[in-house]
JSON list of C-alpha atoms in Angstrom, two decimals:
[
{"chain": "R", "resi": 1, "resn": "GLU", "atom": "CA", "xyz": [-1.22, -8.54, -39.62]},
{"chain": "R", "resi": 2, "resn": "ILE", "atom": "CA", "xyz": [-1.56, -10.21, -42.99]},
{"chain": "R", "resi": 3, "resn": "VAL", "atom": "CA", "xyz": [-4.91, -9.76, -44.72]},
{"chain": "R", "resi": 4, "resn": "LEU", "atom": "CA", "xyz": [-6.10, -12.49, -47.08]},
{"chain": "R", "resi": 5, "resn": "THR", "atom": "CA", "xyz": [-8.37, -11.42, -49.94]},
{"chain": "R", "resi": 6, "resn": "GLN", "atom": "CA", "xyz": [-10.21, -14.10, -51.87]},
{"chain": "R", "resi": 7, "resn": "SER", "atom": "CA", "xyz": [-11.62, -13.71, -55.35]},
{"chain": "R", "resi": 8, "resn": "PRO", "atom": "CA", "xyz": [-14.08, -13.96, -56.84]},
{"chain": "R", "resi": 9, "resn": "GLY", "atom": "CA", "xyz": [-16.68, -13.60, -54.12]},
{"chain": "R", "resi": 10, "resn": "THR", "atom": "CA", "xyz": [-18.99, -15.94, -56.01]},
{"chain": "R", "resi": 11, "resn": "LEU", "atom": "CA", "xyz": [-18.11, -18.28, -58.83]},
{"chain": "R", "resi": 12, "resn": "SER", "atom": "CA", "xyz": [-20.88, -19.83, -60.95]},
{"chain": "R", "resi": 13, "resn": "LEU", "atom": "CA", "xyz": [-19.88, -22.94, -62.86]},
{"chain": "R", "resi": 14, "resn": "SER", "atom": "CA", "xyz": [-21.37, -26.19, -64.11]},
{"chain": "R", "resi": 15, "resn": "PRO", "atom": "CA", "xyz": [-20.45, -29.73, -63.09]},
{"chain": "R", "resi": 16, "resn": "GLY", "atom": "CA", "xyz": [-17.52, -30.96, -65.16]},
{"chain": "R", "resi": 17, "resn": "GLU", "atom": "CA", "xyz": [-15.95, -27.50, -65.49]},
{"chain": "R", "resi": 18, "resn": "LYS", "atom": "CA", "xyz": [-12.73, -26.34, -63.85]},
{"chain": "R", "resi": 19, "resn": "ALA", "atom": "CA", "xyz": [-12.80, -23.92, -60.92]},
{"chain": "R", "resi": 20, "resn": "THR", "atom": "CA", "xyz": [-9.97, -21.53, -60.14]},
{"chain": "R", "resi": 21, "resn": "LEU", "atom": "CA", "xyz": [-10.13, -19.74, -56.78]},
{"chain": "R", "resi": 22, "resn": "SER", "atom": "CA", "xyz": [-7.66, -17.05, -55.75]},
{"chain": "R", "resi": 23, "resn": "CYS", "atom": "CA", "xyz": [-6.27, -16.01, -52.37]},
{"chain": "R", "resi": 24, "resn": "ARG", "atom": "CA", "xyz": [-4.05, -12.95, -52.25]},
{"chain": "R", "resi": 25, "resn": "ALA", "atom": "CA", "xyz": [-2.07, -11.98, -49.15]},
{"chain": "R", "resi": 26, "resn": "SER", "atom": "CA", "xyz": [-1.21, -8.40, -48.19]},
{"chain": "R", "resi": 27, "resn": "GLN", "atom": "CA", "xyz": [2.32, -9.58, -47.29]},
{"chain": "R", "resi": 28, "resn": "SER", "atom": "CA", "xyz": [4.37, -12.64, -48.12]},
{"chain": "R", "resi": 29, "resn": "VAL", "atom": "CA", "xyz": [3.18, -15.81, -46.39]},
{"chain": "R", "resi": 30, "resn": "SER", "atom": "CA", "xyz": [6.20, -17.41, -44.80]},
{"chain": "R", "resi": 31, "resn": "SER", "atom": "CA", "xyz": [7.10, -20.97, -45.77]},
{"chain": "R", "resi": 32, "resn": "ASN", "atom": "CA", "xyz": [3.88, -21.24, -47.75]},
{"chain": "R", "resi": 33, "resn": "TYR", "atom": "CA", "xyz": [1.90, -21.74, -44.55]},
{"chain": "R", "resi": 34, "resn": "LEU", "atom": "CA", "xyz": [-1.38, -21.44, -46.44]},
{"chain": "R", "resi": 35, "resn": "ALA", "atom": "CA", "xyz": [-4.37, -23.76, -46.11]},
{"chain": "R", "resi": 36, "resn": "TRP", "atom": "CA", "xyz": [-7.67, -24.16, -47.96]},
{"chain": "R", "resi": 37, "resn": "TYR", "atom": "CA", "xyz": [-10.95, -25.33, -46.45]},
{"chain": "R", "resi": 38, "resn": "GLN", "atom": "CA", "xyz": [-14.31, -26.33, -47.87]},
{"chain": "R", "resi": 39, "resn": "GLN", "atom": "CA", "xyz": [-17.54, -25.62, -45.98]},
{"chain": "R", "resi": 40, "resn": "LYS", "atom": "CA", "xyz": [-20.98, -26.89, -46.89]},
{"chain": "R", "resi": 41, "resn": "PRO", "atom": "CA", "xyz": [-24.17, -25.50, -45.33]},
{"chain": "R", "resi": 42, "resn": "GLY", "atom": "CA", "xyz": [-24.72, -26.69, -41.78]},
{"chain": "R", "resi": 43, "resn": "GLN", "atom": "CA", "xyz": [-21.32, -28.38, -41.61]},
{"chain": "R", "resi": 44, "resn": "PRO", "atom": "CA", "xyz": [-17.96, -27.41, -40.15]},
{"chain": "R", "resi": 45, "resn": "PRO", "atom": "CA", "xyz": [-15.15, -26.58, -42.54]},
{"chain": "R", "resi": 46, "resn": "ARG", "atom": "CA", "xyz": [-13.02, -29.41, -43.91]},
{"chain": "R", "resi": 47, "resn": "LEU", "atom": "CA", "xyz": [-9.30, -29.12, -44.51]},
{"chain": "R", "resi": 48, "resn": "LEU", "atom": "CA", "xyz": [-8.45, -29.62, -48.18]},
{"chain": "R", "resi": 49, "resn": "ILE", "atom": "CA", "xyz": [-4.91, -28.31, -48.62]},
{"chain": "R", "resi": 50, "resn": "SER", "atom": "CA", "xyz": [-2.09, -27.28, -46.30]},
{"chain": "R", "resi": 51, "resn": "GLY", "atom": "CA", "xyz": [1.40, -26.03, -47.07]},
{"chain": "R", "resi": 52, "resn": "ALA", "atom": "CA", "xyz": [-0.14, -24.33, -50.11]},
{"chain": "R", "resi": 53, "resn": "SER", "atom": "CA", "xyz": [-0.16, -27.56, -52.14]},
{"chain": "R", "resi": 54, "resn": "ILE", "atom": "CA", "xyz": [-0.38, -30.66, -49.93]},
{"chain": "R", "resi": 55, "resn": "ARG", "atom": "CA", "xyz": [-3.71, -32.43, -50.04]},
{"chain": "R", "resi": 56, "resn": "ALA", "atom": "CA", "xyz": [-5.10, -33.51, -46.69]},
{"chain": "R", "resi": 57, "resn": "THR", "atom": "CA", "xyz": [-5.93, -37.14, -46.04]},
{"chain": "R", "resi": 58, "resn": "GLY", "atom": "CA", "xyz": [-8.80, -38.40, -48.13]},
{"chain": "R", "resi": 59, "resn": "ILE", "atom": "CA", "xyz": [-9.07, -35.35, -50.38]},
{"chain": "R", "resi": 60, "resn": "PRO", "atom": "CA", "xyz": [-9.63, -36.29, -54.05]},
{"chain": "R", "resi": 61, "resn": "ASP", "atom": "CA", "xyz": [-6.86, -35.44, -56.48]},
{"chain": "R", "resi": 62, "resn": "ARG", "atom": "CA", "xyz": [-9.14, -33.16, -58.50]},
{"chain": "R", "resi": 63, "resn": "PHE", "atom": "CA", "xyz": [-8.34, -30.60, -55.78]},
{"chain": "R", "resi": 64, "resn": "SER", "atom": "CA", "xyz": [-4.95, -28.95, -56.12]},
{"chain": "R", "resi": 65, "resn": "GLY", "atom": "CA", "xyz": [-3.27, -25.97, -54.52]},
{"chain": "R", "resi": 66, "resn": "SER", "atom": "CA", "xyz": [-0.49, -23.81, -55.88]},
{"chain": "R", "resi": 67, "resn": "GLY", "atom": "CA", "xyz": [1.23, -20.50, -55.39]},
{"chain": "R", "resi": 68, "resn": "SER", "atom": "CA", "xyz": [3.74, -18.82, -53.12]},
{"chain": "R", "resi": 69, "resn": "GLU", "atom": "CA", "xyz": [4.50, -15.60, -51.28]},
{"chain": "R", "resi": 70, "resn": "THR", "atom": "CA", "xyz": [1.39, -13.48, -51.85]},
{"chain": "R", "resi": 71, "resn": "ASP", "atom": "CA", "xyz": [-0.59, -15.32, -54.53]},
{"chain": "R", "resi": 72, "resn": "PHE", "atom": "CA", "xyz": [-2.24, -18.68, -54.02]},
{"chain": "R", "resi": 73, "resn": "THR", "atom": "CA", "xyz": [-4.72, -20.68, -56.06]},
{"chain": "R", "resi": 74, "resn": "LEU", "atom": "CA", "xyz": [-7.08, -23.55, -55.39]},
{"chain": "R", "resi": 75, "resn": "THR", "atom": "CA", "xyz": [-7.99, -25.43, -58.54]},
{"chain": "R", "resi": 76, "resn": "ILE", "atom": "CA", "xyz": [-10.79, -27.97, -58.78]},
{"chain": "R", "resi": 77, "resn": "ARG", "atom": "CA", "xyz": [-10.75, -29.79, -62.08]},
{"chain": "R", "resi": 78, "resn": "ARG", "atom": "CA", "xyz": [-13.90, -31.46, -63.34]},
{"chain": "R", "resi": 79, "resn": "LEU", "atom": "CA", "xyz": [-16.35, -30.17, -60.73]},
{"chain": "R", "resi": 80, "resn": "GLU", "atom": "CA", "xyz": [-18.55, -32.75, -59.05]},
{"chain": "R", "resi": 81, "resn": "PRO", "atom": "CA", "xyz": [-21.99, -31.82, -57.63]},
{"chain": "R", "resi": 82, "resn": "GLU", "atom": "CA", "xyz": [-20.65, -32.20, -54.08]},
{"chain": "R", "resi": 83, "resn": "ASP", "atom": "CA", "xyz": [-17.94, -29.58, -54.70]},
{"chain": "R", "resi": 84, "resn": "PHE", "atom": "CA", "xyz": [-20.36, -26.66, -54.67]},
{"chain": "R", "resi": 85, "resn": "ALA", "atom": "CA", "xyz": [-19.67, -24.99, -51.33]},
{"chain": "R", "resi": 86, "resn": "VAL", "atom": "CA", "xyz": [-17.84, -22.07, -49.75]},
{"chain": "R", "resi": 87, "resn": "TYR", "atom": "CA", "xyz": [-14.04, -22.15, -49.79]},
{"chain": "R", "resi": 88, "resn": "TYR", "atom": "CA", "xyz": [-11.75, -20.34, -47.37]},
{"chain": "R", "resi": 89, "resn": "CYS", "atom": "CA", "xyz": [-8.02, -19.80, -47.39]},
{"chain": "R", "resi": 90, "resn": "GLN", "atom": "CA", "xyz": [-6.12, -19.44, -44.13]},
{"chain": "R", "resi": 91, "resn": "GLN", "atom": "CA", "xyz": [-2.65, -18.38, -43.09]},
{"chain": "R", "resi": 92, "resn": "TYR", "atom": "CA", "xyz": [-0.88, -20.08, -40.18]},
{"chain": "R", "resi": 93, "resn": "GLY", "atom": "CA", "xyz": [2.68, -20.21, -38.88]},
{"chain": "R", "resi": 94, "resn": "ILE", "atom": "CA", "xyz": [4.99, -19.49, -35.96]},
{"chain": "R", "resi": 95, "resn": "SER", "atom": "CA", "xyz": [2.33, -17.80, -33.88]},
{"chain": "R", "resi": 96, "resn": "PRO", "atom": "CA", "xyz": [-1.42, -18.35, -33.58]},
{"chain": "R", "resi": 97, "resn": "LEU", "atom": "CA", "xyz": [-1.71, -14.60, -33.93]},
{"chain": "R", "resi": 98, "resn": "MET", "atom": "CA", "xyz": [-1.03, -15.37, -37.59]},
{"chain": "R", "resi": 99, "resn": "PHE", "atom": "CA", "xyz": [-4.25, -17.37, -37.89]},
{"chain": "R", "resi": 100, "resn": "THR", "atom": "CA", "xyz": [-6.22, -15.34, -40.42]},
{"chain": "R", "resi": 101, "resn": "PHE", "atom": "CA", "xyz": [-8.87, -16.47, -42.87]},
{"chain": "R", "resi": 102, "resn": "GLY", "atom": "CA", "xyz": [-9.94, -15.03, -46.17]},
{"chain": "R", "resi": 103, "resn": "GLN", "atom": "CA", "xyz": [-13.54, -13.91, -46.50]},
{"chain": "R", "resi": 104, "resn": "GLY", "atom": "CA", "xyz": [-14.47, -16.94, -48.60]},
{"chain": "R", "resi": 105, "resn": "THR", "atom": "CA", "xyz": [-15.47, -17.75, -52.17]},
{"chain": "R", "resi": 106, "resn": "LYS", "atom": "CA", "xyz": [-18.88, -19.25, -52.80]},
{"chain": "R", "resi": 107, "resn": "LEU", "atom": "CA", "xyz": [-18.82, -21.81, -55.59]},
{"chain": "R", "resi": 108, "resn": "GLU", "atom": "CA", "xyz": [-22.35, -22.20, -56.90]},
{"chain": "R", "resi": 109, "resn": "ILE", "atom": "CA", "xyz": [-23.98, -24.25, -59.63]},
{"chain": "R", "resi": 110, "resn": "LYS", "atom": "CA", "xyz": [-24.62, -22.31, -62.80]},
{"chain": "P", "resi": 1, "resn": "GLU", "atom": "CA", "xyz": [-11.11, -41.96, -35.44]},
{"chain": "P", "resi": 2, "resn": "MET", "atom": "CA", "xyz": [-10.16, -38.50, -34.24]},
{"chain": "P", "resi": 3, "resn": "GLN", "atom": "CA", "xyz": [-13.17, -36.56, -33.02]},
{"chain": "P", "resi": 4, "resn": "LEU", "atom": "CA", "xyz": [-14.04, -33.34, -31.25]},
{"chain": "P", "resi": 5, "resn": "LEU", "atom": "CA", "xyz": [-17.39, -32.73, -29.60]},
{"chain": "P", "resi": 6, "resn": "GLU", "atom": "CA", "xyz": [-18.32, -29.30, -28.34]},
{"chain": "P", "resi": 7, "resn": "SER", "atom": "CA", "xyz": [-20.96, -28.49, -25.75]},
{"chain": "P", "resi": 8, "resn": "GLY", "atom": "CA", "xyz": [-21.99, -25.67, -23.48]},
{"chain": "P", "resi": 9, "resn": "GLY", "atom": "CA", "xyz": [-23.42, -23.19, -25.93]},
{"chain": "P", "resi": 10, "resn": "GLY", "atom": "CA", "xyz": [-26.73, -21.48, -25.39]},
{"chain": "P", "resi": 11, "resn": "LEU", "atom": "CA", "xyz": [-28.59, -18.22, -24.94]},
{"chain": "P", "resi": 12, "resn": "VAL", "atom": "CA", "xyz": [-27.06, -15.74, -22.51]},
{"chain": "P", "resi": 13, "resn": "GLN", "atom": "CA", "xyz": [-27.66, -12.09, -21.73]},
{"chain": "P", "resi": 14, "resn": "SER", "atom": "CA", "xyz": [-25.13, -9.45, -22.57]},
{"chain": "P", "resi": 15, "resn": "GLY", "atom": "CA", "xyz": [-22.54, -9.29, -19.79]},
{"chain": "P", "resi": 16, "resn": "GLY", "atom": "CA", "xyz": [-23.07, -12.92, -18.87]},
{"chain": "P", "resi": 17, "resn": "SER", "atom": "CA", "xyz": [-20.77, -15.93, -18.94]},
{"chain": "P", "resi": 18, "resn": "LEU", "atom": "CA", "xyz": [-20.61, -19.36, -20.54]},
{"chain": "P", "resi": 19, "resn": "ARG", "atom": "CA", "xyz": [-18.11, -22.19, -20.50]},
{"chain": "P", "resi": 20, "resn": "LEU", "atom": "CA", "xyz": [-17.69, -24.18, -23.69]},
{"chain": "P", "resi": 21, "resn": "SER", "atom": "CA", "xyz": [-16.30, -27.68, -23.52]},
{"chain": "P", "resi": 22, "resn": "CYS", "atom": "CA", "xyz": [-14.62, -29.78, -26.19]},
{"chain": "P", "resi": 23, "resn": "ALA", "atom": "CA", "xyz": [-14.35, -33.53, -25.66]},
{"chain": "P", "resi": 24, "resn": "VAL", "atom": "CA", "xyz": [-11.40, -35.03, -27.49]},
{"chain": "P", "resi": 25, "resn": "SER", "atom": "CA", "xyz": [-11.14, -38.62, -28.68]},
{"chain": "P", "resi": 26, "resn": "GLY", "atom": "CA", "xyz": [-8.98, -40.69, -31.01]},
{"chain": "P", "resi": 27, "resn": "PHE", "atom": "CA", "xyz": [-5.68, -38.90, -30.41]},
{"chain": "P", "resi": 28, "resn": "SER", "atom": "CA", "xyz": [-3.38, -37.83, -27.61]},
{"chain": "P", "resi": 29, "resn": "LEU", "atom": "CA", "xyz": [-4.44, -34.34, -26.60]},
{"chain": "P", "resi": 30, "resn": "SER", "atom": "CA", "xyz": [-1.07, -33.60, -25.03]},
{"chain": "P", "resi": 31, "resn": "ASP", "atom": "CA", "xyz": [0.66, -33.81, -28.43]},
{"chain": "P", "resi": 32, "resn": "TYR", "atom": "CA", "xyz": [-1.35, -31.12, -30.18]},
{"chain": "P", "resi": 33, "resn": "ALA", "atom": "CA", "xyz": [-2.14, -27.46, -29.98]},
{"chain": "P", "resi": 34, "resn": "MET", "atom": "CA", "xyz": [-5.87, -26.79, -29.92]},
{"chain": "P", "resi": 35, "resn": "SER", "atom": "CA", "xyz": [-7.85, -23.74, -30.93]},
{"chain": "P", "resi": 36, "resn": "TRP", "atom": "CA", "xyz": [-11.30, -22.23, -31.00]},
{"chain": "P", "resi": 37, "resn": "VAL", "atom": "CA", "xyz": [-12.67, -20.65, -34.18]},
{"chain": "P", "resi": 38, "resn": "ARG", "atom": "CA", "xyz": [-16.01, -18.90, -34.42]},
{"chain": "P", "resi": 39, "resn": "GLN", "atom": "CA", "xyz": [-18.41, -18.11, -37.22]},
{"chain": "P", "resi": 40, "resn": "SER", "atom": "CA", "xyz": [-21.11, -15.50, -36.88]},
{"chain": "P", "resi": 41, "resn": "PRO", "atom": "CA", "xyz": [-24.40, -16.14, -38.69]},
{"chain": "P", "resi": 42, "resn": "GLY", "atom": "CA", "xyz": [-23.82, -15.99, -42.43]},
{"chain": "P", "resi": 43, "resn": "LYS", "atom": "CA", "xyz": [-20.26, -14.79, -41.97]},
{"chain": "P", "resi": 44, "resn": "GLY", "atom": "CA", "xyz": [-16.74, -16.10, -42.31]},
{"chain": "P", "resi": 45, "resn": "LEU", "atom": "CA", "xyz": [-14.33, -17.82, -39.95]},
{"chain": "P", "resi": 46, "resn": "ILE", "atom": "CA", "xyz": [-12.57, -15.96, -37.16]},
{"chain": "P", "resi": 47, "resn": "TRP", "atom": "CA", "xyz": [-9.80, -17.35, -34.95]},
{"chain": "P", "resi": 48, "resn": "VAL", "atom": "CA", "xyz": [-10.60, -16.83, -31.25]},
{"chain": "P", "resi": 49, "resn": "SER", "atom": "CA", "xyz": [-8.02, -18.56, -29.08]},
{"chain": "P", "resi": 50, "resn": "SER", "atom": "CA", "xyz": [-5.33, -21.24, -29.02]},
{"chain": "P", "resi": 51, "resn": "ILE", "atom": "CA", "xyz": [-3.60, -23.32, -26.38]},
{"chain": "P", "resi": 52, "resn": "GLY", "atom": "CA", "xyz": [-0.36, -25.15, -26.97]},
{"chain": "P", "resi": 53, "resn": "GLY", "atom": "CA", "xyz": [0.76, -28.49, -25.64]},
{"chain": "P", "resi": 54, "resn": "GLY", "atom": "CA", "xyz": [2.82, -26.63, -23.06]},
{"chain": "P", "resi": 55, "resn": "TYR", "atom": "CA", "xyz": [-0.31, -24.72, -22.02]},
{"chain": "P", "resi": 56, "resn": "GLY", "atom": "CA", "xyz": [0.79, -21.43, -23.59]},
{"chain": "P", "resi": 57, "resn": "THR", "atom": "CA", "xyz": [-2.35, -19.47, -24.48]},
{"chain": "P", "resi": 58, "resn": "HIS", "atom": "CA", "xyz": [-3.16, -16.90, -27.13]},
{"chain": "P", "resi": 59, "resn": "TYR", "atom": "CA", "xyz": [-6.22, -14.76, -27.84]},
{"chain": "P", "resi": 60, "resn": "SER", "atom": "CA", "xyz": [-7.56, -12.53, -30.55]},
{"chain": "P", "resi": 61, "resn": "GLU", "atom": "CA", "xyz": [-7.75, -8.87, -29.61]},
{"chain": "P", "resi": 62, "resn": "SER", "atom": "CA", "xyz": [-11.54, -8.99, -29.65]},
{"chain": "P", "resi": 63, "resn": "VAL", "atom": "CA", "xyz": [-11.70, -11.52, -26.78]},
{"chain": "P", "resi": 64, "resn": "LYS", "atom": "CA", "xyz": [-8.49, -10.87, -24.85]},
{"chain": "P", "resi": 65, "resn": "GLY", "atom": "CA", "xyz": [-9.23, -10.27, -21.18]},
{"chain": "P", "resi": 66, "resn": "ARG", "atom": "CA", "xyz": [-12.73, -11.76, -21.46]},
{"chain": "P", "resi": 67, "resn": "PHE", "atom": "CA", "xyz": [-12.11, -15.35, -22.63]},
{"chain": "P", "resi": 68, "resn": "THR", "atom": "CA", "xyz": [-9.85, -17.99, -21.07]},
{"chain": "P", "resi": 69, "resn": "VAL", "atom": "CA", "xyz": [-8.82, -21.19, -22.80]},
{"chain": "P", "resi": 70, "resn": "SER", "atom": "CA", "xyz": [-7.65, -24.22, -20.85]},
{"chain": "P", "resi": 71, "resn": "ARG", "atom": "CA", "xyz": [-7.10, -27.94, -21.27]},
{"chain": "P", "resi": 72, "resn": "ASP", "atom": "CA", "xyz": [-7.24, -31.04, -19.08]},
{"chain": "P", "resi": 73, "resn": "HIS", "atom": "CA", "xyz": [-5.21, -33.90, -20.47]},
{"chain": "P", "resi": 74, "resn": "SER", "atom": "CA", "xyz": [-6.44, -36.37, -17.88]},
{"chain": "P", "resi": 75, "resn": "GLU", "atom": "CA", "xyz": [-10.03, -35.73, -18.95]},
{"chain": "P", "resi": 76, "resn": "ASN", "atom": "CA", "xyz": [-9.22, -35.20, -22.66]},
{"chain": "P", "resi": 77, "resn": "MET", "atom": "CA", "xyz": [-11.02, -31.89, -22.58]},
{"chain": "P", "resi": 78, "resn": "VAL", "atom": "CA", "xyz": [-10.46, -28.37, -23.86]},
{"chain": "P", "resi": 79, "resn": "TYR", "atom": "CA", "xyz": [-12.43, -25.46, -22.45]},
{"chain": "P", "resi": 80, "resn": "LEU", "atom": "CA", "xyz": [-13.27, -21.90, -23.36]},
{"chain": "P", "resi": 81, "resn": "GLN", "atom": "CA", "xyz": [-14.48, -19.78, -20.46]},
{"chain": "P", "resi": 82, "resn": "MET", "atom": "CA", "xyz": [-16.28, -16.75, -21.84]},
{"chain": "P", "resi": 83, "resn": "SER", "atom": "CA", "xyz": [-17.23, -13.77, -19.70]},
{"chain": "P", "resi": 84, "resn": "SER", "atom": "CA", "xyz": [-18.49, -10.23, -20.25]},
{"chain": "P", "resi": 85, "resn": "LEU", "atom": "CA", "xyz": [-20.22, -11.53, -23.34]},
{"chain": "P", "resi": 86, "resn": "ARG", "atom": "CA", "xyz": [-21.35, -9.09, -26.00]},
{"chain": "P", "resi": 87, "resn": "ALA", "atom": "CA", "xyz": [-23.86, -9.32, -28.82]},
{"chain": "P", "resi": 88, "resn": "GLU", "atom": "CA", "xyz": [-20.97, -9.51, -31.29]},
{"chain": "P", "resi": 89, "resn": "ASP", "atom": "CA", "xyz": [-19.81, -12.76, -29.64]},
{"chain": "P", "resi": 90, "resn": "THR", "atom": "CA", "xyz": [-22.91, -14.46, -31.06]},
{"chain": "P", "resi": 91, "resn": "ALA", "atom": "CA", "xyz": [-21.59, -17.27, -33.27]},
{"chain": "P", "resi": 92, "resn": "ILE", "atom": "CA", "xyz": [-21.03, -20.95, -33.71]},
{"chain": "P", "resi": 93, "resn": "TYR", "atom": "CA", "xyz": [-17.86, -21.87, -31.83]},
{"chain": "P", "resi": 94, "resn": "TYR", "atom": "CA", "xyz": [-15.74, -24.65, -33.28]},
{"chain": "P", "resi": 95, "resn": "CYS", "atom": "CA", "xyz": [-13.07, -26.58, -31.41]},
{"chain": "P", "resi": 96, "resn": "VAL", "atom": "CA", "xyz": [-10.24, -27.45, -33.80]},
{"chain": "P", "resi": 97, "resn": "LYS", "atom": "CA", "xyz": [-7.05, -29.51, -33.76]},
{"chain": "P", "resi": 98, "resn": "ASP", "atom": "CA", "xyz": [-3.72, -28.72, -35.33]},
{"chain": "P", "resi": 99, "resn": "GLU", "atom": "CA", "xyz": [-2.81, -30.98, -38.23]},
{"chain": "P", "resi": 100, "resn": "THR", "atom": "CA", "xyz": [0.56, -32.09, -36.85]},
{"chain": "P", "resi": 101, "resn": "PRO", "atom": "CA", "xyz": [2.00, -32.56, -33.35]},
{"chain": "P", "resi": 102, "resn": "TYR", "atom": "CA", "xyz": [3.27, -29.27, -32.02]},
{"chain": "P", "resi": 103, "resn": "ASN", "atom": "CA", "xyz": [6.79, -28.51, -33.26]},
{"chain": "P", "resi": 104, "resn": "GLY", "atom": "CA", "xyz": [6.92, -24.75, -32.99]},
{"chain": "P", "resi": 105, "resn": "ILE", "atom": "CA", "xyz": [4.49, -24.19, -35.84]},
{"chain": "P", "resi": 106, "resn": "TRP", "atom": "CA", "xyz": [0.84, -23.44, -35.20]},
{"chain": "P", "resi": 107, "resn": "ASP", "atom": "CA", "xyz": [-0.58, -25.56, -37.96]},
{"chain": "P", "resi": 108, "resn": "ALA", "atom": "CA", "xyz": [-3.62, -25.81, -40.19]},
{"chain": "P", "resi": 109, "resn": "PHE", "atom": "CA", "xyz": [-6.73, -27.31, -38.61]},
{"chain": "P", "resi": 110, "resn": "ASP", "atom": "CA", "xyz": [-7.39, -30.87, -39.73]},
{"chain": "P", "resi": 111, "resn": "ILE", "atom": "CA", "xyz": [-10.15, -31.87, -37.31]},
{"chain": "P", "resi": 112, "resn": "TRP", "atom": "CA", "xyz": [-13.18, -29.70, -36.53]},
{"chain": "P", "resi": 113, "resn": "GLY", "atom": "CA", "xyz": [-16.01, -30.35, -34.14]},
{"chain": "P", "resi": 114, "resn": "ARG", "atom": "CA", "xyz": [-19.57, -29.74, -35.29]},
{"chain": "P", "resi": 115, "resn": "GLY", "atom": "CA", "xyz": [-19.67, -26.55, -33.24]},
{"chain": "P", "resi": 116, "resn": "THR", "atom": "CA", "xyz": [-21.77, -25.17, -30.43]},
{"chain": "P", "resi": 117, "resn": "LYS", "atom": "CA", "xyz": [-23.99, -22.14, -30.88]},
{"chain": "P", "resi": 118, "resn": "VAL", "atom": "CA", "xyz": [-23.71, -19.14, -28.59]},
{"chain": "P", "resi": 119, "resn": "ILE", "atom": "CA", "xyz": [-26.36, -16.43, -28.71]},
{"chain": "P", "resi": 120, "resn": "VAL", "atom": "CA", "xyz": [-25.84, -13.27, -26.70]},
{"chain": "P", "resi": 121, "resn": "SER", "atom": "CA", "xyz": [-28.97, -11.19, -26.29]},
{"chain": "P", "resi": 122, "resn": "SER", "atom": "CA", "xyz": [-28.76, -7.50, -25.70]}
]
């Protein structure tokens, strides 16, 4: 089973700054089957990125994903007030037994 | 618009049972794998169970043998029958849809319901 470790646990930034969130896998993630989600309080998660770098429908282009194998990054350039939330990475693939989530990174306003 | 609407959550005693329902609209249920993901209070996301378009089912180790996922294409519904419930099953349960029609890959989740809360009292 692949374990996803996100860092940092909490990231404190100001609107307008750039956020860099990390997701590290304990083994290589096949075919870059890595997704990122955003969750705000009281809401379900929202898919931001799949395939490590493909933005989901309607996601602003200030969100970008990168990385491969064991190291993945979600970058949010020029933070907007609505971007402060918890972000999760997730692995998926040829079996649902591969569905694992990272523990989350909380992006908070500094 | 693609939507998922869960129902059936509530307060149940340890050892009891509940059936969660997920009403699907805006897409053809038969084309997509569907899953359930749960989130305990203040915690992260945990995959619970999945059902493919061909009705193949999969479960996390923590619920295997206690939970049963099913789907009814004629009613556009997905279900999660939960039995022998434990305090650690307390969570919000989300019904989720795979991003792309099933093609051998169990995909990222592009549509989430708002969730239904299950509380198991010991």
